XYZ file of C-alpha atoms in Angstrom:
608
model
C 79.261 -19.775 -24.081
C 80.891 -21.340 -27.008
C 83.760 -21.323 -29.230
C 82.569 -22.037 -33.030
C 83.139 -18.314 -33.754
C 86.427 -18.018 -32.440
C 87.213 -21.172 -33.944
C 86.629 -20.100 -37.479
C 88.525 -17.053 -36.824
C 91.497 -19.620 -35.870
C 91.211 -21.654 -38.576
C 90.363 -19.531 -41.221
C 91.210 -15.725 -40.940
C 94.644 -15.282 -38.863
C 96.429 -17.822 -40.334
C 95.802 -16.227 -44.059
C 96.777 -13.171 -41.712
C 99.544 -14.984 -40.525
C 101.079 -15.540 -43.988
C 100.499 -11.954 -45.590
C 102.068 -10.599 -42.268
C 104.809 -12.436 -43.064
C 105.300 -12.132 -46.609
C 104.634 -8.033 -46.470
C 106.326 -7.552 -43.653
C 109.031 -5.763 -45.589
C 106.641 -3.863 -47.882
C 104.763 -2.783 -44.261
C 106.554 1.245 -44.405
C 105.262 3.498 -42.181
C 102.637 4.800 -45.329
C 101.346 1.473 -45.640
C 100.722 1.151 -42.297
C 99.220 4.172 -41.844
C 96.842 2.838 -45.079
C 95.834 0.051 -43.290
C 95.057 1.621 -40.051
C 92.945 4.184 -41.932
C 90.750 1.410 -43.562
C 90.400 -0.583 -40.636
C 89.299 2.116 -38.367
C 86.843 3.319 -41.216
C 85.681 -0.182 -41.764
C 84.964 -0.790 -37.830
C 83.044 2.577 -37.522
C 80.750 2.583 -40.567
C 80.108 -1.373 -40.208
C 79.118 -1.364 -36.623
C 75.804 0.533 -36.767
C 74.559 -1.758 -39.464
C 75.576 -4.783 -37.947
C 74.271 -3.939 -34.552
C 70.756 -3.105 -36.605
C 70.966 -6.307 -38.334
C 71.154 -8.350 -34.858
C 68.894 -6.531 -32.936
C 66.235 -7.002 -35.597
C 66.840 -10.492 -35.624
C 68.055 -10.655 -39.113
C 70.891 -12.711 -38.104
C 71.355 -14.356 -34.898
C 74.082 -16.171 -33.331
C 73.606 -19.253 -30.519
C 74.723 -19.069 -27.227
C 76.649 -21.828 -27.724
C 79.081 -20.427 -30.328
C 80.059 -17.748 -28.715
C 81.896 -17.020 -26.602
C 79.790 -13.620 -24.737
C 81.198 -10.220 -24.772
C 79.242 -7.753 -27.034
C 79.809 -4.342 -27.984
C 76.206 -2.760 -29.230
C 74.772 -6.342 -29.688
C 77.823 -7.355 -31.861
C 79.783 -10.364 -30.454
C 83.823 -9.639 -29.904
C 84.272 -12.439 -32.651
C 82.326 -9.774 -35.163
C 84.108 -7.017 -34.437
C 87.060 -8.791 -34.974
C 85.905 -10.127 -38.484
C 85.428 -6.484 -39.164
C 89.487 -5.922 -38.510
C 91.075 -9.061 -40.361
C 88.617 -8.692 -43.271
C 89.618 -5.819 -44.132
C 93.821 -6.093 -42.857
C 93.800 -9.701 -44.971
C 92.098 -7.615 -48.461
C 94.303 -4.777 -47.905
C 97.673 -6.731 -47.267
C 96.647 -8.310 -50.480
C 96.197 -5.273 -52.350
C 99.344 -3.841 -51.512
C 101.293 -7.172 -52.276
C 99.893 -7.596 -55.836
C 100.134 -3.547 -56.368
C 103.839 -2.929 -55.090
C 105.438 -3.177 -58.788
C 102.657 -0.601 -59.715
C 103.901 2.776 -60.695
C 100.929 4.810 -59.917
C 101.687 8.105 -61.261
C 101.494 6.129 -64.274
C 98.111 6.203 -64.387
C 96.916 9.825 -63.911
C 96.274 10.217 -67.464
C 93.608 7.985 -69.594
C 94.443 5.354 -71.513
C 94.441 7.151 -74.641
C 96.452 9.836 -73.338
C 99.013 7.911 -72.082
C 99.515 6.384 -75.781
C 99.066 9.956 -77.814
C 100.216 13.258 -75.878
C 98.753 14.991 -78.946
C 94.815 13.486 -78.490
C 92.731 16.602 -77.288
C 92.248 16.721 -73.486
C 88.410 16.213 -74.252
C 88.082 13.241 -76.300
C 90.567 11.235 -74.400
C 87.916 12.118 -71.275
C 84.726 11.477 -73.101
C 84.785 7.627 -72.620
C 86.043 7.546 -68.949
C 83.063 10.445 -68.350
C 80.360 7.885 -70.080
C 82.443 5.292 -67.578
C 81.969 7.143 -64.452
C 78.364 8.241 -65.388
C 77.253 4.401 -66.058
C 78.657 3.252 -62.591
C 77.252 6.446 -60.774
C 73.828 5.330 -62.323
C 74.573 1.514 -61.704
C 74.699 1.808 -57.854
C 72.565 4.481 -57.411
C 69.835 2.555 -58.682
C 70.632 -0.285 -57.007
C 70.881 1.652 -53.734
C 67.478 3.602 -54.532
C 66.022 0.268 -55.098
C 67.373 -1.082 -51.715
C 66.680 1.977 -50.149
C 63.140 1.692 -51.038
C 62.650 -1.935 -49.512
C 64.535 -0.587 -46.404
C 61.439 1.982 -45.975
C 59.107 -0.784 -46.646
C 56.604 1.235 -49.476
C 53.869 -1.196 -51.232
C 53.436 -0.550 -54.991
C 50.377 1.488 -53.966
C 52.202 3.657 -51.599
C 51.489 2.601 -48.348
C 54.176 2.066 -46.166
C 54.968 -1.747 -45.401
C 57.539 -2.870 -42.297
C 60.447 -4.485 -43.548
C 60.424 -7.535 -41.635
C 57.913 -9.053 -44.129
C 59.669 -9.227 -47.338
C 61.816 -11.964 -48.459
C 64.404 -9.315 -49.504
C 64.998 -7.154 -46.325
C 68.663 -8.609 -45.620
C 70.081 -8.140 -49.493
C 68.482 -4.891 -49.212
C 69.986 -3.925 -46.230
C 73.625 -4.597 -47.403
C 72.871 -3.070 -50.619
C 71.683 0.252 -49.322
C 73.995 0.073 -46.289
C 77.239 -0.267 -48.716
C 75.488 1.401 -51.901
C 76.531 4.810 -50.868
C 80.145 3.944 -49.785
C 80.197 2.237 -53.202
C 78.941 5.623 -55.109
C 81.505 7.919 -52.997
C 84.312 5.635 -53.789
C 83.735 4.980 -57.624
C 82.978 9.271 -58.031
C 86.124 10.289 -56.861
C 88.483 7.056 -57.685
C 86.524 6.029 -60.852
C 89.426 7.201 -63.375
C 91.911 5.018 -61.085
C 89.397 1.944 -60.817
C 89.204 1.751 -64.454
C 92.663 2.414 -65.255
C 94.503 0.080 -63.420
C 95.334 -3.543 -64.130
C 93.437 -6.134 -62.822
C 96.024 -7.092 -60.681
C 95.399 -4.423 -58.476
C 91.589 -4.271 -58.803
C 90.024 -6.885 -59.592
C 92.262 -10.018 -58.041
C 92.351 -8.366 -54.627
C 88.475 -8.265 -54.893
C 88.032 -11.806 -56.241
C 90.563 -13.907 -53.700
C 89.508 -12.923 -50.436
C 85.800 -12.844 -51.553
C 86.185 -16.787 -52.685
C 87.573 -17.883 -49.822
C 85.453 -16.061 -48.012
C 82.195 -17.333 -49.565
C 84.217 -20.791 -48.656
C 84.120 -19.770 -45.065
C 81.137 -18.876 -44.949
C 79.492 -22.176 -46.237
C 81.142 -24.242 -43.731
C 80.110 -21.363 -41.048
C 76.875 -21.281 -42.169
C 76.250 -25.285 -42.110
C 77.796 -25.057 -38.773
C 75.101 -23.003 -37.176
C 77.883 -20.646 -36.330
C 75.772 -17.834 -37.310
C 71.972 -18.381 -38.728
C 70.121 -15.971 -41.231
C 66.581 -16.144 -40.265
C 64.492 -18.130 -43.155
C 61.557 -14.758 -43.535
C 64.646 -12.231 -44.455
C 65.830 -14.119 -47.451
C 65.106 -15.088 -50.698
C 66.551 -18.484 -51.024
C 68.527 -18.574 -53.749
C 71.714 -20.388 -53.289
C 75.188 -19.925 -55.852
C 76.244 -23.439 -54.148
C 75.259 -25.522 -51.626
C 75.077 -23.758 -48.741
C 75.860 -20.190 -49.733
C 73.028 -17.959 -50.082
C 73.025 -15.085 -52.327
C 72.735 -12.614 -49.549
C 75.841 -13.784 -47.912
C 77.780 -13.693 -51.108
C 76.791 -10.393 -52.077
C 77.751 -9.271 -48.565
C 81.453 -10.671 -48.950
C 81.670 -9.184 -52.446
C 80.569 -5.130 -51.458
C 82.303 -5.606 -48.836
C 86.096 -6.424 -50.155
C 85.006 -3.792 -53.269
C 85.049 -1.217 -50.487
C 87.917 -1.751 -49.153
C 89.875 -2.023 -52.877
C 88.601 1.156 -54.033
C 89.155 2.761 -51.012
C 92.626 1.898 -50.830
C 92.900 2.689 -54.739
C 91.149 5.631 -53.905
C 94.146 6.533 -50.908
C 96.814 5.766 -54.174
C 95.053 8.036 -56.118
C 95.914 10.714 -53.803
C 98.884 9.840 -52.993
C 99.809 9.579 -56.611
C 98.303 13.351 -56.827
C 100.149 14.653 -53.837
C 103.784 12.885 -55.094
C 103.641 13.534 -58.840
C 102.483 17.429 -59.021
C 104.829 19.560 -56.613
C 103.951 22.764 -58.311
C 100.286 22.100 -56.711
C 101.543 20.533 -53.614
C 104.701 22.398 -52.987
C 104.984 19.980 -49.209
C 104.140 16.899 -48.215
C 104.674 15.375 -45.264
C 105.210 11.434 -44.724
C 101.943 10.776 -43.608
C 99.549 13.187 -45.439
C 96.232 14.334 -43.324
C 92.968 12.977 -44.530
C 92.381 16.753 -45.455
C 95.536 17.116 -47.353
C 94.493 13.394 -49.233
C 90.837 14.722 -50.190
C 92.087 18.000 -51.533
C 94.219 15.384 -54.050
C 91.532 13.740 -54.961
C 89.466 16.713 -55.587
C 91.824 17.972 -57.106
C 90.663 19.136 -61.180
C 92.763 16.499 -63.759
C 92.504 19.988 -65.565
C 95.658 21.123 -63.092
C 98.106 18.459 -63.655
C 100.905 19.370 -65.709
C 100.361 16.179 -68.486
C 103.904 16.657 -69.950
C 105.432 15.650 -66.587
C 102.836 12.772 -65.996
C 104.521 11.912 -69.963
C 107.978 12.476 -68.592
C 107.211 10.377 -66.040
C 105.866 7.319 -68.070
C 109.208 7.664 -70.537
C 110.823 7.671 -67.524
C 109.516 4.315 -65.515
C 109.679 2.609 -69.256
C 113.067 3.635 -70.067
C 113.668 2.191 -66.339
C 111.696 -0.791 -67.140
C 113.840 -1.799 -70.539
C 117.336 -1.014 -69.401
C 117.921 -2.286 -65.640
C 115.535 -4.658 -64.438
C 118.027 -4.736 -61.255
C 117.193 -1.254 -60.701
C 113.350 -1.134 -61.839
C 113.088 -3.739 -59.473
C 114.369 -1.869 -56.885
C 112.145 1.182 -57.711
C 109.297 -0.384 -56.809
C 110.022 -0.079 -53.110
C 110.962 3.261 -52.894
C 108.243 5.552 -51.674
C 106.545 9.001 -52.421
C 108.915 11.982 -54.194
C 111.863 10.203 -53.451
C 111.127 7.064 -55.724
C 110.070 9.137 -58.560
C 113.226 11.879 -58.438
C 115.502 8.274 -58.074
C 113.627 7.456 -61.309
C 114.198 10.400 -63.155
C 117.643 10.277 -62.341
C 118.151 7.276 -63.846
C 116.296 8.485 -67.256
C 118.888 10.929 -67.477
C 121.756 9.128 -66.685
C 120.500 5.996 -69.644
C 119.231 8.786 -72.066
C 122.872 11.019 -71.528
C 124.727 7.196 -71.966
C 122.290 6.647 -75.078
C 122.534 9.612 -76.660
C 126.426 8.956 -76.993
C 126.668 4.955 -77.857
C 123.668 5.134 -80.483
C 125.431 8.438 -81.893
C 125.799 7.466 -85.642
C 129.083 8.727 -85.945
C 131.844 9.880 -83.676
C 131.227 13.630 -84.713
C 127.579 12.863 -83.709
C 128.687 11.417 -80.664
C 130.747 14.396 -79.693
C 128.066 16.755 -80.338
C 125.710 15.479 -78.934
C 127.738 15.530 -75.716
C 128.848 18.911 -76.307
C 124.869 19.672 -76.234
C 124.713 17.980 -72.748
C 127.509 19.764 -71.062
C 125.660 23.008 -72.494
C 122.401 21.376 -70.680
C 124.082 21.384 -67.233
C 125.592 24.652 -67.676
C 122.088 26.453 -68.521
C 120.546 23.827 -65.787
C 122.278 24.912 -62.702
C 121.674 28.760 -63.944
C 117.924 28.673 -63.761
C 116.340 31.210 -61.151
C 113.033 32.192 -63.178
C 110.818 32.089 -65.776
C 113.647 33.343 -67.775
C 116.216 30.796 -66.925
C 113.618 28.049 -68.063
C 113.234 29.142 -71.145
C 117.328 28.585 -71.816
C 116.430 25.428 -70.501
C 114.005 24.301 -72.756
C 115.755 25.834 -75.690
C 119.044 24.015 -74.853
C 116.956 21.013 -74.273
C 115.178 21.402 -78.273
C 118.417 20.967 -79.624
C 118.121 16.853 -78.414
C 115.980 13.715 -79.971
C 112.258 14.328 -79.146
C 112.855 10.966 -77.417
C 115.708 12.870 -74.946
C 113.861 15.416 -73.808
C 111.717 14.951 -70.755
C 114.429 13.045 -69.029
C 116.318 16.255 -69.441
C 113.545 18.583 -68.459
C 112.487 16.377 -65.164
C 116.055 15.814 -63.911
C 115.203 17.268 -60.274
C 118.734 19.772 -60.769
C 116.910 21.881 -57.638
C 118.404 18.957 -55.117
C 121.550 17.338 -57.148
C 125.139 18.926 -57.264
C 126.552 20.019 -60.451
C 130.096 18.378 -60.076
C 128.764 14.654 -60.171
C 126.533 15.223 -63.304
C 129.544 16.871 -64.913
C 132.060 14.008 -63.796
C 129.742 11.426 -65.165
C 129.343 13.109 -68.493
C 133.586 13.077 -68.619
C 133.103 9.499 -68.107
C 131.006 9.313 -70.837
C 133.578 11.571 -72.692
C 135.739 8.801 -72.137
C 133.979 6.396 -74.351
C 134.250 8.256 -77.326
C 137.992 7.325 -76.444
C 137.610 3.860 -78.413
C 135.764 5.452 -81.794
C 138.840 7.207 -82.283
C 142.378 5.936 -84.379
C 143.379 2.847 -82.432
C 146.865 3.407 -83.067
C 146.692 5.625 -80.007
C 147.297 3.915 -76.835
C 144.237 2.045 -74.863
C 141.735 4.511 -72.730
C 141.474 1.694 -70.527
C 145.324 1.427 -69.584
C 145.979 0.164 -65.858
C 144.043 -0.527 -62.060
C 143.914 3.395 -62.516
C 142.583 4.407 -64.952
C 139.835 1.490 -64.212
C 139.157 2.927 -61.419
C 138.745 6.338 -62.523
C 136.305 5.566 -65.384
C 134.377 2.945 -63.012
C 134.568 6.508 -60.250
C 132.968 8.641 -62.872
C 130.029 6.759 -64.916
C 128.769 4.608 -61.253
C 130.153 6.696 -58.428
C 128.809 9.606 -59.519
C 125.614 8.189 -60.176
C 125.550 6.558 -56.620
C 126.716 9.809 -54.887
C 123.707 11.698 -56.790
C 121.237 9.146 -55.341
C 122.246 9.881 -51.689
C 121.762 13.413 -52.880
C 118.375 12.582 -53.330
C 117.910 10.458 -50.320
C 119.358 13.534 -48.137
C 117.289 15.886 -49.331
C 114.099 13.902 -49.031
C 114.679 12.806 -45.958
C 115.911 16.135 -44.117
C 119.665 15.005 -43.802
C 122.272 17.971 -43.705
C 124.438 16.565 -46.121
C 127.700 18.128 -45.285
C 128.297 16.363 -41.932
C 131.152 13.807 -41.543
C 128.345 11.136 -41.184
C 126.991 12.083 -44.717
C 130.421 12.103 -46.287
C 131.645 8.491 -44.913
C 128.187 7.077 -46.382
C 129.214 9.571 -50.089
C 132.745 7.713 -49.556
C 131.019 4.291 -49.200
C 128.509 4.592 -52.044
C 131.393 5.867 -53.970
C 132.979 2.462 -53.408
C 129.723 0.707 -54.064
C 129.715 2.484 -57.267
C 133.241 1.170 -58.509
C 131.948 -2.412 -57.231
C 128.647 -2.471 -59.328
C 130.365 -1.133 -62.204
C 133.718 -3.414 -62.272
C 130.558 -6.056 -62.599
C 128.836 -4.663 -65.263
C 132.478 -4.782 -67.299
C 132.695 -8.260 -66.728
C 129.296 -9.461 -67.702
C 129.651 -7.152 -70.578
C 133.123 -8.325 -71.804
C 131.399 -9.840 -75.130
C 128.826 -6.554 -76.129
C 131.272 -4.157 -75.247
C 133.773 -5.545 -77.646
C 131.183 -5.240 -80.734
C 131.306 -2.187 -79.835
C 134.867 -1.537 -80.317
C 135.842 -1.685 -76.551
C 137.625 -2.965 -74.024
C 137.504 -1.919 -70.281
C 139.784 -4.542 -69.214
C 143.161 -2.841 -68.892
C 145.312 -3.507 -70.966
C 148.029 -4.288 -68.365
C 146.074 -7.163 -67.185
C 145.732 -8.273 -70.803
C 149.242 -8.462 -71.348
C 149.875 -10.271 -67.954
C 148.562 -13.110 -70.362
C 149.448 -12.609 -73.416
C 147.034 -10.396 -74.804
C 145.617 -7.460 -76.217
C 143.037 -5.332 -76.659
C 142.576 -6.125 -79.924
C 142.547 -9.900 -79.132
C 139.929 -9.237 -77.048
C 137.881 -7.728 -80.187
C 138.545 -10.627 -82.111
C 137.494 -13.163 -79.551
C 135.980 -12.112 -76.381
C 135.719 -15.301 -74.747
C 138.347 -18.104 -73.935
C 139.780 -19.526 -70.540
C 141.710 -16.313 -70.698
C 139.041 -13.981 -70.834
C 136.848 -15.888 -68.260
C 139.901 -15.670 -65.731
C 139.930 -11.880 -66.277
C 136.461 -11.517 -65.733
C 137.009 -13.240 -62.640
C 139.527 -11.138 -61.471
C 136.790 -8.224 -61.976
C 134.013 -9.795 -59.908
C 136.492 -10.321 -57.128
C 137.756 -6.788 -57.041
C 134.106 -6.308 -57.319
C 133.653 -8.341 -54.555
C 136.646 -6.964 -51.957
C 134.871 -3.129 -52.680
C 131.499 -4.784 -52.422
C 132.577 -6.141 -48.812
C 134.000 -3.389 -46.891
C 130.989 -0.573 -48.591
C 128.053 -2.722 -47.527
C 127.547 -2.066 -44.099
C 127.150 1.562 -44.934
C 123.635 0.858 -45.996
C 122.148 -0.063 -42.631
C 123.052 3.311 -41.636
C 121.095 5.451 -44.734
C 118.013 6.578 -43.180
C 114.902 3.955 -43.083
C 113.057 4.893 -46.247
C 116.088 4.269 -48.429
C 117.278 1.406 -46.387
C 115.383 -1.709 -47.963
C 115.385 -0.280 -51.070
C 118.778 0.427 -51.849
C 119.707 -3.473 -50.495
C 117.893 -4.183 -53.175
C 119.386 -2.288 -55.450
C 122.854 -3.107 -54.789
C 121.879 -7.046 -53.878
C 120.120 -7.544 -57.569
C 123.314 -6.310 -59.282
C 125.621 -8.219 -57.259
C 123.546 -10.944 -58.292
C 124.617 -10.883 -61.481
C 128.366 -11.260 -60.412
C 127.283 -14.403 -58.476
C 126.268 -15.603 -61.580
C 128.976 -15.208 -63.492
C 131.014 -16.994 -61.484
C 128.400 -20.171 -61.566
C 128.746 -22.626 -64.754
C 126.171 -22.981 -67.679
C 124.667 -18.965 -66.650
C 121.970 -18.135 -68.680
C 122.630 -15.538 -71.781
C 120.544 -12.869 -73.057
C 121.162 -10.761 -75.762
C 124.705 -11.561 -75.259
C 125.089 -10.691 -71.492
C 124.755 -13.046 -68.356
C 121.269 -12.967 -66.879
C 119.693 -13.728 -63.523
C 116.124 -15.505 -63.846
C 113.372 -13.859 -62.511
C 111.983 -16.333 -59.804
C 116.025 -15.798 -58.737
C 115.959 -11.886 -58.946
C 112.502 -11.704 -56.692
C 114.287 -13.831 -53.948
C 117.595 -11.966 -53.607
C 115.080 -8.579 -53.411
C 112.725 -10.202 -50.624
C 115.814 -11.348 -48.791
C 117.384 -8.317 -49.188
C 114.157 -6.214 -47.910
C 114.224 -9.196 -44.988
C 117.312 -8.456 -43.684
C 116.556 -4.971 -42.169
């Protein structure tokens, strides 16, 4: 009895598991979970077997005196536990490096993704040749192994294993080989696809430091390779290539596997016209019937739609794409289409060349919700889609994916009077101020943030099974609704300076002449000790409305929860900001550093 084993698995795997415990402990949802569980338990099953074999046959060997007894099939309780934190420390990784990654992203090739007019079949030819050259790849290399495993001679006669120098690399190789060709036939397009950060890195970290471990193990005596099973050949001092290669299959595995489970995932979330319901935690039937699913079937213009979508996203509110990034399954990706449609409407009417442009083109968008909230059919789409022609090619996915099936009509409508409200400043500015009092501050703020804020509970309801129309719904409406005013009283202040090159001012004008100024002032100079204590005066309105609506967000259900902290958190970071000295600019507005942005999120997730 000994403790050598156990000792390594103190020094050198928990506390890494430890740390990524820690750290993901707010990305650790239920689906995550249930990922990890899944790999682990298939990891266990399929590795035991082979690792008994490999004992019992003496191809590895460990001394009585390091450890510590108990054995399940020959395989030491230290083992099986390698077995579980190899596999929880490479998948924790995974999902930490992959959490910004919008998978649906991804369904369609590279060159697809670029040109929605390249022909389904060239775009495929290069990812076929891809698929076809790994299939080959470890097929051979599992033939090969499979062939020392039977032991034949090159004149046919059969041979026992246990007297060639390459019976342990050939055991690993035709032991994993077949995982490996499974895994890269049905997840290939996904493997290849992805960035590195999600593929390779989560392969190459835990494989280093596991090589690292396994030299010091290895000169230890904590476990012994026997000297007639290997080759010899050593990548450093006291690895062996064996060992190396066995760390490396081993943590590919359990990568593509868990690329393969986003690959279904992605399938299941992104295509509801194949996969009308899905249930939290989808059944390992339900996840293979994504993955078998034909490419042929997905409708490409939403996987398009979707991509505008995530980029437009990406561009305009790095508060909010950061906060995308933790929302899960449907949910996330109806949040994100909302928010397409909400910048594009806002676009379409600030970039408007002209007023007249301007007015039509928001005259096109009330015609869009009118036709929107009539479709029934087949029919009904088609008024749809010709209401939606009359837009910018640019406009018109985030018009076709806006999930209208779930959303009310009345908050769509109010924020498009907001937006109506706008065109208030390209007119004669002899006319009195839009912006003219606390009121009519308020009102604007209510109809181009609340309305967006009481659509994403919408959402959140609907995906989540809440009947939306009981009091507890409508004091959480009433709360975003606040929420709402608060996030948008701070985008007027940090936008005091680009909103008067455009010709406006939200600041009322009451305020304005509590000081001596006026709206026009403001155009001529939108800065000064004046200004500054004005925008002040916004943040802490901002503030007071910020305060009393923020509790309501520990009671939205769990899967919104974190996410929507972070939502509200990175924006109110910006007000914290503004009221610091020296802030950073960009492009004219007040910016929060990165480094800064990613700890307010991770508290925020924390605090749940």
């Amino acid at each position: 009895m000994g403790f050598d084993y156990a000792l390594v698995h103190v020094k050198y795997t928990i506390p890494p598991a430890l740390l990524l415990s820690y750290i993901c402990r707010p990305l650790l949802s239920r689906l995550a979970l249930y990922k990890v569980a899944a790999l682990v338990l298939v990891a266990v099953v399929s590795t035991i077997p082979w690792d008994s074999y490999l004992i019992r046959t003496n191809i590895w060997s460990y001394p009585p005196n390091a450890i510590i007894g108990p054995t399940v099939f020959s395989i030491p309780a230290e083992e099986l536990f390698f077995f579980v934190i190899q596999t929880y420390n490479t998948a924790l990784l995974y999902i930490l490096l992959s959490k910004v990654t919008f998978y649906p992203k991804y369904l369609l090739s590279t060159k697809r993704r670029k040109n929605a007019a390249l022909e389904r079949d060239h775009a495929k030819l290069d990812e076929t040749a891809s698929r076809i050259i790994g299939q080959l790849v470890i097929a051979a290399v599992s033939i090969w192994a499979g062939i020392i495993v039977l032991g034949f001679r090159q004149d046919g006669t059969t041979a026992g294993i246990l007297n060639t120098k390459y019976q342990y690399l050939a055991l690993i190789l035709a032991w994993a080989g077949p995982f490996l060709f499974l895994l890269w036939s049905i997840a290939y397009s996904f493997i290849v696809r992805l960035p590195v950060i999600n593929t390779l890195v989560p392969i190459a970290i835990p494989t280093l430091y596991l090589w690292m471990v396994d030299t010091l193990a290895l000169k230890r005596g904590t476990w012994v390779i026997e000297s007639g099973t290997k080759l010899g050949i050593y990548l450093w001092d006291g690895l062996e290539l064996e060992e190396a290669s066995f760390f490396l299959v081993t943590n590919m595995m359990i990568v593509f596997g868990l690329v393969a489970f986003d690959y279904a995932l992605s399938v299941l979330h992104s295509f509801p016209n194949l996969f009308p319901d899905v249930v939290d935690l989808p059944s390992p039937a339900l996840l293979l019937k994504a993955l078998f699913t034909s490419s042929s079937a997905y409708d490409e213009a939403r996987v398009h739609g979707l991509i505008e979508a995530v980029e437009r996203l990406r561009k305009k509110s790095r508060s909010f794409y950061l906060a995308s990034a933790f929302f899960e399954g449907r949910l996330g990706i109806d949040l994100i289409l909302l928010y397409s449609f909400c910048r594009v409407a806002d676009d379409l009417v600030d970039t408007a060349a002209t007023t007249e442009e301007a007015k039509r083109q928001l005259g096109f968008l009330f015609d869009f919700v009118d036709v929107a909230y009539e479709t029934k059919d087949v029919c009904d789409t088609k008024r749809r889609q010709a209401v939606v022609d009359k837009f910018p090619k640019t406009a018109r996915s985030a018009l076709m994916l806006l999930p209208t099936k779930y959303l009310q009509k009345e908050p769509i409508l109010n924020l498009l009077k907001g937006l109506e409200s706008d065109l208030a400043f390209q007119q004669d500015l002899s006319f009195t101020w839009p912006i003219r009092n606390n009121e009519d501050l308020a009102v604007y703020a209510s109809q181009v943030a609340s309305t967006v804020a009481e659509l994403c509970l919408e959402l959140v309801f609907y995906h989540d099974n809440v009947i939306s129309d009981k009091p507890h719904c409508r004091y959480l409406v009433d709360a975003a609704v606040r929420m709402g005013i608060a996030l948008q009283y701070t985008n007027i202040a940090r936008d005091i300076s680009v909103d008067a090159q455009l010709g406006r001012v939200y600041i009322p004008t009451s305020w304005l002449n509590e000081v001596d100024l006026s709206p026009e002032d403001v155009l001529d100079q939108p800065s000064g000790v004046k200004i500054e204590d004005l925008r002040q005066k916004l943040l802490e309105k901002a503030a007071r409305l910020y305060s009393v609506s923020r509790g309501a967000i520990e009671e939205l259900p769990a899967s919104a929860r974190g996410p929507m902290r972070v939502a509200v958190e990175s924006y109110m970071e910006i007000g914290r900001v503004l009221r610091e000295k020296n802030y950073a600019i960009r492009a004219g507005k007040a910016t929060v550093p990165k480094l800064r942005r990613l700890r307010v999120a991770w508290k925020a997730l924390n605090q749940g």
